[in-house]
Amino acid sequence: MSLLDELGQAIAGGTVEIVDLTAPLSSSTPVLRLPEPFANTIPFRLEEISRYDERGPRWYWNDIHTGEHTGTHLDVPVHWLSGKDGHDVSRVPLKTLVAPAVVLDFSARAAEDADFLLSVDEVRAWTAEHGPLPDGGWLLYRTGWDARSGDQEDFLNADETGSHTPGVSPECARWLAEETPITGLGVETVGTDAGQAPGLDPMFPCHELLLGAGKHGLTQLRNLASLPPTGVLLLVSPLPIVGGSGSPARVLALVER
Ligand code: MN
């Protein structure tokens, strides 16, 4: 039997499970909120065209209003100045969209400290236990933040000093971008960077360094808790928006049970 026939049978039989890592997309999906003087994206919205009525007696359909960076979505290099000569979302290498992934669980640390920043030493300690980061694959960074994703205020966790959500240290972002073979970083928060990232050096280090290195970001993932640390195949399906800096995406994981 061929490899793909075996995979099809394993999925049908349940020995390979499909886990949906995508947040539902609706008008209540949390969106990023940048401080003044920066411009902001719109919330997702449906605009009804017809619904079995005089506008279309037998059919229902909508126009959608959305940002590229709304809900579970993919960031590509042109999103950032440092990656402006890189690819747009219509040109993402297909091997980035179907790729192995590992899951690093720092939810206990993030529960203690909402401003927790992942360090190089912590990733190195993880690889010493579980093996190397996947060549051309994804580092999925679990923080437990998906439990908050039903509520915009809880998710952004902002006060007068800005948003307080976990992220990655500038040193670790540089190391992931320049020294590791991953194609991207996936997170549970509203963006790949920490809530306090406007004040880090460089500002928004994951965006600056990973996108500047031709790599990618995936945000607002959920259900990472149900994945093993290794042995995950990730499927990412952004819209091929020509010239686009990112796109909402359905993200699925294949896991052997
Ligand atoms: Mn984004």
mmCIF file of C-alpha atoms and ligand atoms in Angstrom, residues 32 68-71 73-76 79-80 190-192 207 211 217-219 245-247, ligand 1:
data_model
loop_
_atom_site.group_PDB
_atom_site.id
_atom_site.type_symbol
_atom_site.label_atom_id
_atom_site.label_comp_id
_atom_site.label_asym_id
_atom_site.label_seq_id
_atom_site.Cartn_x
_atom_site.Cartn_y
_atom_site.Cartn_z
ATOM 1 C CA LEU A 32 -4.975 43.354 17.747
ATOM 2 C CA GLU A 68 -5.448 40.129 6.742
ATOM 3 C CA HIS A 69 -4.351 39.788 10.382
ATOM 4 C CA THR A 70 -7.661 38.792 11.951
ATOM 5 C CA GLY A 71 -8.230 35.672 14.036
ATOM 6 C CA HIS A 73 -3.780 33.958 10.613
ATOM 7 C CA LEU A 74 -0.445 33.692 8.848
ATOM 8 C CA ASP A 75 2.190 36.494 8.811
ATOM 9 C CA VAL A 76 4.559 36.512 5.832
ATOM 10 C CA HIS A 79 4.326 42.214 6.550
ATOM 11 C CA TRP A 80 7.419 43.858 8.074
ATOM 12 C CA VAL A 190 -3.120 37.859 19.173
ATOM 13 C CA GLY A 191 0.329 38.264 17.570
ATOM 14 C CA THR A 192 3.673 36.471 17.629
ATOM 15 C CA HIS A 207 8.184 40.333 13.539
ATOM 16 C CA LEU A 211 9.976 37.981 9.015
ATOM 17 C CA GLY A 217 4.231 33.699 12.015
ATOM 18 C CA LEU A 218 0.994 31.955 12.962
ATOM 19 C CA THR A 219 -1.265 33.460 15.602
ATOM 20 C CA SER A 245 0.910 40.623 3.988
ATOM 21 C CA GLY A 246 -0.955 37.755 5.625
ATOM 22 C CA SER A 247 -4.285 35.986 5.660
HETATM 23 MN MN MN B 1 -0.246 39.255 11.935
#
